[in-house]
CSV table of C-alpha atoms in Angstrom, one decimal:
chain,number,residue,atom,x,y,z
A,1237,MET,CA,140.7,72.2,179.5
A,1238,PHE,CA,137.6,70.1,178.7
A,1239,LEU,CA,136.0,67.8,181.3
A,1240,PRO,CA,134.2,64.5,180.7
A,1241,PRO,CA,130.7,64.9,179.3
A,1242,SER,CA,129.1,62.6,181.8
A,1243,ILE,CA,125.4,62.2,180.9
A,1244,SER,CA,125.4,65.5,178.8
A,1245,ASP,CA,126.0,65.8,175.1
A,1246,HIS,CA,128.5,68.6,175.7
A,1247,CYS,CA,131.9,68.6,177.4
A,1248,PRO,CA,132.3,71.3,180.1
A,1249,SER,CA,135.3,73.5,179.6
A,1250,VAL,CA,137.4,75.2,182.3
A,1251,VAL,CA,139.0,78.5,181.4
A,1252,LYS,CA,141.4,80.3,183.7
A,1253,LEU,CA,141.6,84.0,183.4
A,1254,GLY,CA,144.0,86.5,184.9
A,1255,LEU,CA,147.1,84.3,185.1
A,1256,LEU,CA,149.4,87.2,185.8
A,1257,GLY,CA,151.8,85.3,188.1
A,1258,ASN,CA,154.4,86.9,190.3
A,1259,LYS,CA,156.4,89.8,188.8
A,1260,LYS,CA,160.0,88.9,188.5
A,1261,ASN,CA,163.1,91.0,188.2
A,1262,CYS,CA,163.9,91.3,184.5
A,1263,PRO,CA,167.5,90.8,183.5
A,1264,PHE,CA,169.5,93.7,182.3
A,1265,LYS,CA,169.1,94.7,178.6
A,1266,PHE,CA,170.7,97.6,176.9
A,1267,PHE,CA,168.3,100.1,175.4
A,1268,ASN,CA,169.4,101.7,172.2
A,1269,PHE,CA,167.8,105.1,172.8
A,1270,LEU,CA,170.4,105.7,175.5
A,1271,THR,CA,173.1,106.2,172.8
A,1272,ASP,CA,171.3,109.4,171.6
A,1273,ARG,CA,171.8,111.1,175.0
A,1274,GLU,CA,174.7,113.6,175.3
A,1275,ASP,CA,175.6,112.2,178.7
A,1276,PHE,CA,175.8,108.5,177.6
A,1277,LEU,CA,179.3,108.3,176.1
A,1278,PRO,CA,180.9,110.3,179.0
A,1279,LEU,CA,179.4,107.8,181.4
A,1280,VAL,CA,180.9,104.9,179.5
A,1281,GLU,CA,184.3,106.6,179.3
A,1282,THR,CA,184.3,107.2,183.0
A,1283,VAL,CA,183.5,103.6,183.9
A,1284,TRP,CA,186.0,102.3,181.3
A,1285,GLN,CA,188.9,104.2,182.7
A,1286,GLU,CA,188.9,102.1,185.9
A,1287,GLN,CA,192.0,100.0,186.3
A,1288,VAL,CA,191.4,96.3,186.3
A,1289,HIS,CA,194.0,93.6,186.7
A,1290,GLY,CA,193.8,90.1,185.1
A,1291,THR,CA,193.5,88.5,181.7
A,1292,MET,CA,192.2,90.5,178.7
A,1293,GLN,CA,188.9,88.6,178.8
A,1294,TYR,CA,188.5,89.1,182.5
A,1295,LYS,CA,189.2,92.9,182.2
A,1296,LEU,CA,186.5,93.2,179.5
A,1297,CYS,CA,183.9,91.2,181.5
A,1298,PHE,CA,184.7,93.1,184.7
A,1299,LYS,CA,184.3,96.5,183.0
A,1300,LEU,CA,181.1,95.4,181.3
A,1301,CYS,CA,179.7,94.3,184.6
A,1302,ASN,CA,180.6,97.7,186.2
A,1303,LEU,CA,179.1,99.5,183.3
A,1304,LYS,CA,175.9,97.5,183.7
A,1305,LYS,CA,175.6,98.7,187.3
A,1306,ALA,CA,176.3,102.3,186.3
A,1307,LEU,CA,173.7,102.2,183.5
A,1308,LYS,CA,171.1,100.8,185.9
A,1309,THR,CA,171.7,103.8,188.2
A,1310,PHE,CA,171.8,106.2,185.3
A,1311,ASN,CA,168.5,104.9,184.0
A,1312,ASN,CA,166.8,105.2,187.4
A,1313,ASP,CA,168.1,108.6,188.3
A,1314,LYS,CA,168.2,110.5,185.0
A,1315,VAL,CA,166.1,108.5,182.4
A,1316,GLY,CA,163.2,107.0,184.4
A,1317,ASP,CA,160.1,105.6,182.9
A,1318,VAL,CA,160.1,106.8,179.3
A,1319,ALA,CA,156.3,106.4,178.9
A,1320,ILE,CA,155.6,108.5,182.0
A,1321,LYS,CA,158.2,111.0,180.9
A,1322,SER,CA,156.3,111.3,177.6
A,1323,ILE,CA,153.0,112.0,179.4
A,1324,GLU,CA,154.7,114.6,181.7
A,1325,ALA,CA,156.4,116.3,178.7
A,1326,LYS,CA,153.1,116.6,176.9
A,1327,ALA,CA,151.3,118.0,179.9
A,1328,ALA,CA,154.0,120.6,180.4
A,1329,LEU,CA,153.8,121.6,176.7
A,1330,ASP,CA,150.0,121.8,176.9
A,1331,ALA,CA,150.2,124.1,180.0
A,1332,CYS,CA,152.7,126.3,178.3
A,1333,GLN,CA,150.6,126.6,175.1
A,1334,HIS,CA,147.5,127.5,177.2
A,1335,LEU,CA,149.4,130.3,178.9
A,1336,LEU,CA,150.7,131.5,175.6
A,1337,ASN,CA,147.2,131.7,174.3
A,1338,LEU,CA,146.4,134.0,177.2
A,1339,GLN,CA,149.6,136.1,176.8
A,1340,PRO,CA,150.6,135.8,173.1
A,1341,LEU,CA,153.2,138.6,173.3
A,1342,ASP,CA,155.2,137.0,176.1
A,1343,THR,CA,158.7,136.3,174.7
A,1344,ASN,CA,159.7,134.1,177.6
A,1345,LEU,CA,156.7,131.8,177.1
A,1346,ARG,CA,157.6,131.5,173.4
A,1347,MET,CA,161.2,130.5,174.2
A,1348,GLN,CA,159.9,128.1,176.8
A,1349,LYS,CA,157.5,126.6,174.3
A,1350,LYS,CA,160.3,125.9,171.8
A,1351,GLU,CA,162.3,124.1,174.6
A,1352,LEU,CA,159.3,122.1,175.6
A,1353,ILE,CA,158.5,121.1,172.0
A,1354,ASN,CA,162.1,119.9,171.6
A,1355,ASP,CA,162.0,117.9,174.9
A,1356,TYR,CA,158.6,116.4,173.9
A,1357,THR,CA,159.9,115.4,170.5
A,1358,LEU,CA,163.0,113.7,172.0
A,1359,THR,CA,160.9,111.9,174.6
A,1360,LEU,CA,158.6,110.6,171.9
A,1361,GLN,CA,161.5,109.4,169.8
A,1362,ALA,CA,163.0,107.6,172.8
A,1363,GLU,CA,159.7,106.0,173.6
A,1364,GLU,CA,159.3,104.7,170.0
A,1365,ASP,CA,162.8,103.4,169.9
A,1366,LEU,CA,162.3,101.6,173.2
A,1367,PHE,CA,159.0,100.0,172.1
A,1368,ARG,CA,160.5,99.1,168.7
A,1369,GLN,CA,163.4,97.3,170.3
A,1370,LYS,CA,161.2,95.4,172.8
A,1371,SER,CA,158.8,94.4,170.0
A,1372,ARG,CA,161.5,92.8,167.9
A,1373,ILE,CA,160.0,94.3,164.8
A,1374,GLN,CA,162.7,94.3,162.2
A,1375,TRP,CA,160.9,94.9,158.9
A,1376,LEU,CA,159.5,98.4,159.8
A,1377,LYS,CA,162.2,101.0,158.9
A,1378,ALA,CA,160.5,104.4,158.9
A,1379,GLY,CA,157.2,106.3,158.7
A,1380,ASP,CA,154.7,107.6,161.2
A,1381,ARG,CA,155.1,107.0,164.9
A,1382,ASN,CA,154.2,103.4,165.6
A,1383,SER,CA,154.2,103.3,169.4
A,1384,SER,CA,150.7,101.8,169.6
A,1385,TYR,CA,151.6,99.1,167.1
A,1386,PHE,CA,154.9,98.3,168.9
A,1387,PHE,CA,153.1,98.2,172.3
A,1388,LYS,CA,150.5,95.7,171.0
A,1389,ALA,CA,153.4,93.6,169.5
A,1390,ILE,CA,155.2,93.6,172.8
A,1391,ASN,CA,152.0,92.4,174.7
A,1392,GLY,CA,151.5,89.7,172.0
A,1393,ARG,CA,155.1,88.4,172.3
A,1394,ARG,CA,154.8,88.3,176.1
A,1395,ASN,CA,151.5,86.4,176.0
A,1396,ARG,CA,152.9,83.9,173.5
A,1397,SER,CA,156.2,83.5,175.4
A,1398,LYS,CA,154.6,82.8,178.8
A,1399,ILE,CA,154.1,79.1,179.5
A,1400,HIS,CA,151.3,78.7,182.1
A,1401,SER,CA,151.0,74.9,181.8
A,1402,ILE,CA,152.4,72.0,179.9
A,1403,THR,CA,151.6,68.3,179.3
A,1404,GLY,CA,154.1,65.9,180.6
A,1405,ASP,CA,155.3,62.7,178.8
A,1406,ASP,CA,152.8,60.7,181.0
A,1407,GLY,CA,149.9,62.9,180.0
A,1408,SER,CA,149.6,64.7,183.3
A,1409,LEU,CA,149.0,68.5,183.4
A,1410,ILE,CA,151.9,70.5,184.8
A,1411,GLU,CA,151.1,74.0,186.1
A,1412,GLY,CA,153.0,76.7,187.9
A,1413,ASP,CA,156.3,78.4,187.2
A,1414,ILE,CA,158.5,76.0,189.2
A,1415,PRO,CA,157.0,72.7,187.9
A,1416,VAL,CA,157.1,74.0,184.3
A,1417,LYS,CA,160.7,75.0,184.7
A,1418,ASN,CA,161.6,71.6,186.1
A,1419,GLU,CA,159.9,69.9,183.2
A,1420,ALA,CA,161.7,72.0,180.7
A,1421,ILE,CA,165.1,71.3,182.3
A,1422,ARG,CA,164.3,67.5,182.5
A,1423,HIS,CA,163.3,67.4,178.8
A,1424,PHE,CA,166.1,69.4,177.3
A,1425,GLN,CA,168.8,67.8,179.4
A,1426,ASN,CA,168.1,64.6,177.5
A,1427,ILE,CA,168.3,66.4,174.1
A,1428,LEU,CA,171.1,69.0,174.3
A,1429,GLY,CA,174.7,67.8,174.5
A,1430,CYS,CA,176.5,64.6,173.6
A,1431,PHE,CA,176.4,61.8,176.2
A,1432,MET,CA,178.6,59.2,174.3
A,1433,PRO,CA,181.5,61.2,172.8
A,1434,THR,CA,183.5,59.2,170.3
A,1435,ARG,CA,187.0,60.3,169.5
A,1436,HIS,CA,188.9,58.6,166.7
A,1437,GLY,CA,192.3,59.4,165.3
A,1438,ILE,CA,192.7,61.6,162.2
A,1439,GLY,CA,193.7,58.5,160.3
A,1440,THR,CA,190.4,56.9,160.8
A,1441,LEU,CA,188.5,59.9,159.5
A,1442,THR,CA,190.7,60.3,156.4
A,1443,ASN,CA,190.0,56.6,155.5
A,1444,ILE,CA,186.2,57.3,155.2
A,1445,ILE,CA,186.2,60.9,153.9
A,1446,ASP,CA,187.3,61.6,150.4
A,1447,ASN,CA,186.9,65.4,150.3
A,1448,VAL,CA,189.8,67.1,152.1
A,1449,ILE,CA,191.1,70.7,152.0
A,1450,SER,CA,194.3,71.7,150.2
A,1451,ASN,CA,197.7,72.3,151.8
A,1452,ASP,CA,197.3,76.1,151.6
A,1453,GLN,CA,193.9,76.3,153.2
A,1454,PRO,CA,195.0,75.5,156.8
A,1455,ASP,CA,197.4,78.5,156.7
A,1456,PHE,CA,194.6,80.7,155.6
A,1457,MET,CA,192.3,79.6,158.4
A,1458,ASP,CA,195.1,79.6,161.1
A,1459,ARG,CA,196.4,83.1,160.3
A,1460,ASP,CA,196.5,85.8,163.1
A,1461,VAL,CA,193.3,87.7,163.7
A,1462,THR,CA,193.8,91.4,162.9
A,1463,ASN,CA,192.2,94.5,164.5
A,1464,ASP,CA,190.5,95.4,161.2
A,1465,GLU,CA,189.0,91.9,160.9
A,1466,ILE,CA,187.5,92.1,164.4
A,1467,ARG,CA,186.1,95.5,163.8
A,1468,GLU,CA,184.6,94.6,160.4
A,1469,VAL,CA,182.9,91.5,161.9
A,1470,CYS,CA,181.5,93.5,164.9
A,1471,PHE,CA,180.0,96.2,162.6
A,1472,SER,CA,178.5,93.5,160.3
A,1473,LEU,CA,176.3,92.2,163.1
A,1474,HIS,CA,172.6,93.2,163.3
A,1475,PRO,CA,172.3,95.9,165.9
A,1476,ASN,CA,169.0,94.8,167.4
A,1477,LYS,CA,169.2,91.1,167.7
A,1478,ALA,CA,168.5,89.5,171.1
A,1479,PRO,CA,171.5,89.9,173.4
A,1480,GLY,CA,173.0,87.2,175.6
A,1481,PRO,CA,173.2,87.0,179.4
A,1482,ASP,CA,175.3,90.2,179.6
A,1483,GLY,CA,172.5,92.2,178.0
A,1484,PHE,CA,174.7,94.2,175.6
A,1485,ASN,CA,173.6,94.0,172.0
A,1486,ALA,CA,175.8,94.7,168.9
A,1487,ASN,CA,174.4,98.3,168.7
A,1488,PHE,CA,176.1,99.1,172.1
A,1489,PHE,CA,179.5,97.9,170.8
A,1490,LYS,CA,179.2,99.9,167.6
A,1491,LYS,CA,178.2,103.1,169.3
A,1492,THR,CA,181.0,102.9,171.9
A,1493,TRP,CA,183.7,101.3,169.8
A,1494,ASP,CA,186.0,104.3,170.1
A,1495,ILE,CA,186.0,103.8,173.9
A,1496,ILE,CA,185.9,100.0,174.3
A,1497,GLY,CA,187.2,98.8,171.0
A,1498,GLU,CA,190.7,98.3,172.1
A,1499,ASP,CA,189.7,96.0,175.0
A,1500,VAL,CA,187.3,94.1,172.8
A,1501,ILE,CA,190.1,93.4,170.3
A,1502,ASN,CA,192.6,92.4,173.0
A,1503,ALA,CA,190.1,90.0,174.5
A,1504,ILE,CA,189.3,88.3,171.2
A,1505,GLN,CA,192.9,88.0,170.1
A,1506,GLU,CA,193.7,86.5,173.5
A,1507,PHE,CA,191.1,83.8,172.9
A,1508,PHE,CA,192.6,82.9,169.5
A,1509,ARG,CA,196.1,82.7,171.0
A,1510,SER,CA,195.2,80.6,174.1
A,1511,GLY,CA,192.1,78.7,172.9
A,1512,HIS,CA,190.5,79.4,176.2
A,1513,LEU,CA,187.1,81.2,176.4
A,1514,LEU,CA,186.0,82.7,179.8
A,1515,LYS,CA,182.8,81.0,181.0
A,1516,GLU,CA,181.1,84.5,181.3
A,1517,LEU,CA,181.6,85.0,177.6
A,1518,ASN,CA,180.5,81.4,176.8
A,1519,ALA,CA,177.2,81.6,178.7
A,1520,THR,CA,174.0,81.6,176.7
A,1521,ILE,CA,170.3,82.0,177.3
A,1522,LEU,CA,168.0,79.3,176.0
A,1523,ALA,CA,164.8,80.8,174.6
A,1524,LEU,CA,161.9,78.4,173.8
A,1525,VAL,CA,160.3,79.2,170.5
A,1526,PRO,CA,157.0,77.4,169.6
A,1527,LYS,CA,157.2,75.0,166.6
A,1528,VAL,CA,153.4,74.8,166.3
A,1529,PRO,CA,150.6,77.4,166.8
A,1530,ASN,CA,149.3,75.9,170.1
A,1531,PRO,CA,152.2,74.1,171.8
A,1532,SER,CA,151.1,71.7,174.6
A,1533,LYS,CA,154.3,69.6,175.2
A,1534,MET,CA,158.0,70.5,175.6
A,1535,LYS,CA,158.7,68.8,172.3
A,1536,ASP,CA,156.6,71.5,170.6
A,1537,PHE,CA,159.2,74.1,171.6
A,1538,ARG,CA,162.6,74.7,169.8
A,1539,PRO,CA,165.4,75.9,172.1
A,1540,ILE,CA,167.3,78.9,170.6
A,1541,SER,CA,170.6,80.0,172.1
A,1542,CYS,CA,171.0,83.7,172.7
A,1543,CYS,CA,174.8,84.3,172.8
A,1544,ASN,CA,176.8,87.2,174.0
A,1545,THR,CA,178.0,89.6,171.3
A,1546,LEU,CA,181.6,88.8,172.0
A,1547,TYR,CA,180.8,85.1,171.3
A,1548,LYS,CA,179.0,86.1,168.1
A,1549,ILE,CA,182.1,88.0,166.9
A,1550,ILE,CA,184.4,85.1,167.6
A,1551,ALA,CA,182.0,82.6,165.9
A,1552,LYS,CA,181.6,84.8,162.8
A,1553,ILE,CA,185.4,85.2,162.5
A,1554,ILE,CA,185.8,81.4,162.5
A,1555,ALA,CA,182.8,81.0,160.1
A,1556,ASN,CA,184.3,83.5,157.7
A,1557,ARG,CA,187.6,81.6,157.6
A,1558,ILE,CA,185.9,78.2,157.1
A,1559,LYS,CA,183.5,79.5,154.4
A,1560,PRO,CA,185.9,79.5,151.5
A,1561,CYS,CA,186.9,75.8,152.2
A,1562,LEU,CA,183.3,74.4,152.3
A,1563,LEU,CA,183.0,74.1,148.5
A,1564,ASP,CA,185.9,71.6,148.5
A,1565,ILE,CA,184.7,69.4,151.4
A,1566,ILE,CA,180.9,69.4,151.1
A,1567,SER,CA,179.4,67.1,148.5
A,1568,PRO,CA,177.8,68.6,145.4
A,1569,SER,CA,174.6,66.8,146.4
A,1570,GLN,CA,174.4,68.9,149.6
A,1571,SER,CA,172.6,72.1,148.8
A,1572,ALA,CA,172.9,73.9,152.2
A,1573,PHE,CA,175.8,75.7,153.9
A,1574,VAL,CA,177.6,76.7,150.7
A,1575,ALA,CA,177.2,80.1,149.0
A,1576,GLY,CA,175.6,79.9,145.6
A,1577,ARG,CA,173.7,76.7,146.4
A,1578,ASN,CA,169.9,76.6,147.0
A,1579,ILE,CA,168.3,74.1,149.3
A,1580,GLY,CA,165.2,74.4,147.1
A,1581,ASP,CA,167.0,72.3,144.5
A,1582,ASN,CA,166.9,69.3,146.8
A,1583,ILE,CA,163.2,69.8,147.4
A,1584,LEU,CA,162.5,69.7,143.6
A,1585,LEU,CA,164.7,66.6,143.3
A,1586,VAL,CA,162.8,64.7,146.0
A,1587,GLN,CA,159.5,65.6,144.4
A,1588,GLU,CA,160.7,64.0,141.1
A,1589,LEU,CA,162.1,60.9,142.9
A,1590,MET,CA,158.9,60.3,144.9
A,1591,ARG,CA,156.6,60.6,141.9
A,1592,ASN,CA,154.7,57.3,141.5
A,1593,TYR,CA,156.7,55.9,144.3
A,1594,HIS,CA,153.7,54.3,145.8
A,1595,LYS,CA,152.9,52.2,142.7
A,1596,ASP,CA,154.1,48.6,142.4
A,1597,ILE,CA,156.2,49.3,139.3
A,1598,GLY,CA,159.9,48.3,138.7
A,1599,TYR,CA,162.4,47.2,141.3
A,1600,PRO,CA,161.8,47.2,145.1
A,1601,ARG,CA,162.5,50.4,146.9
A,1602,LEU,CA,162.3,52.0,150.3
A,1603,ALA,CA,161.9,55.6,151.5
A,1604,LEU,CA,162.6,56.7,155.1
A,1605,LYS,CA,161.4,59.8,156.8
A,1606,VAL,CA,163.6,60.7,159.8
A,1607,ASP,CA,162.5,63.1,162.5
A,1608,LEU,CA,165.5,64.3,164.6
A,1609,MET,CA,164.6,65.5,168.0
A,1610,LYS,CA,168.2,66.5,168.8
A,1611,ALA,CA,170.0,69.4,167.2
A,1612,PHE,CA,171.6,68.5,163.9
A,1613,ASP,CA,175.1,69.1,165.3
A,1614,MET,CA,174.6,67.0,168.4
A,1615,VAL,CA,173.3,63.6,167.1
A,1616,ASP,CA,174.7,60.6,168.9
């Protein structure tokens, strides 16, 4: 922050260092490296066998909640801090190798060395998988160990994600966790959602919309959801995308499908039959992503919804059924949302239309540039 220069030619600057803040309890997130442990699937199966009464969606949510508690205990008791485990495994291996140098003919030490090398290798792999998942690096597939790179990426993401202060609409500086949170809630409450819902009859819409679907397409979209369709959609999801409030990513569902798949299918099919989605499945986390390099106001952040994996599966099933009908109802001049069309075509078209637009030649014309603060699907 720069202060007034007063009688000087320079503006004094105030820099605050060491803004660590209070350490908060992190929400549960499933770590992918747990699936490589031999005792992981037996733990899931034990928790999943518990009898639960209620709707299919409630049963699934209740079992996931119980599994979350069991995984926390499992992580604290048997897994622990992976980074510390790696250091301890290396120290044990170094000590064994030192003894083996003094007693090279000791067969017990040789066997112990092989076991320690295996333990150290598994610990290193778990550490790298953990850091890779936390860093959100998607493009790096294979190669040398990149723990140091992932660790730097994690710290960089944390520093960029933390909002220490923000400028209010009146120009005042807002500092502190609670005031910044209140400002974020106030700002996005005015943007998200629809405050004046308008409901017209279907006849009103058909009078102004020329493009309609055929008589056969509603039957295609409204057909029963099959077991294979749900499984195919689940396994098509990216395994390492950010999870929703329940903390379980798509990789967890893929690795444990033989155990939990039946309950997942029953819950999703129940939704399509009843049209009711349990609020625990419909919950989302709003993550604020900067629009500009140095955001200073809440309008410089874009809210991104992190949905639960079950919600993603339902949404993709609906999207896959709507997708074949889009070509018939979306205008040919609309280049987005339809497979085979490229939004870059519209950019080239605008460049041609705007050429020499500023010159006073020909008939009068007008160009409008509209900046929508609200989400494109919630404009009112």
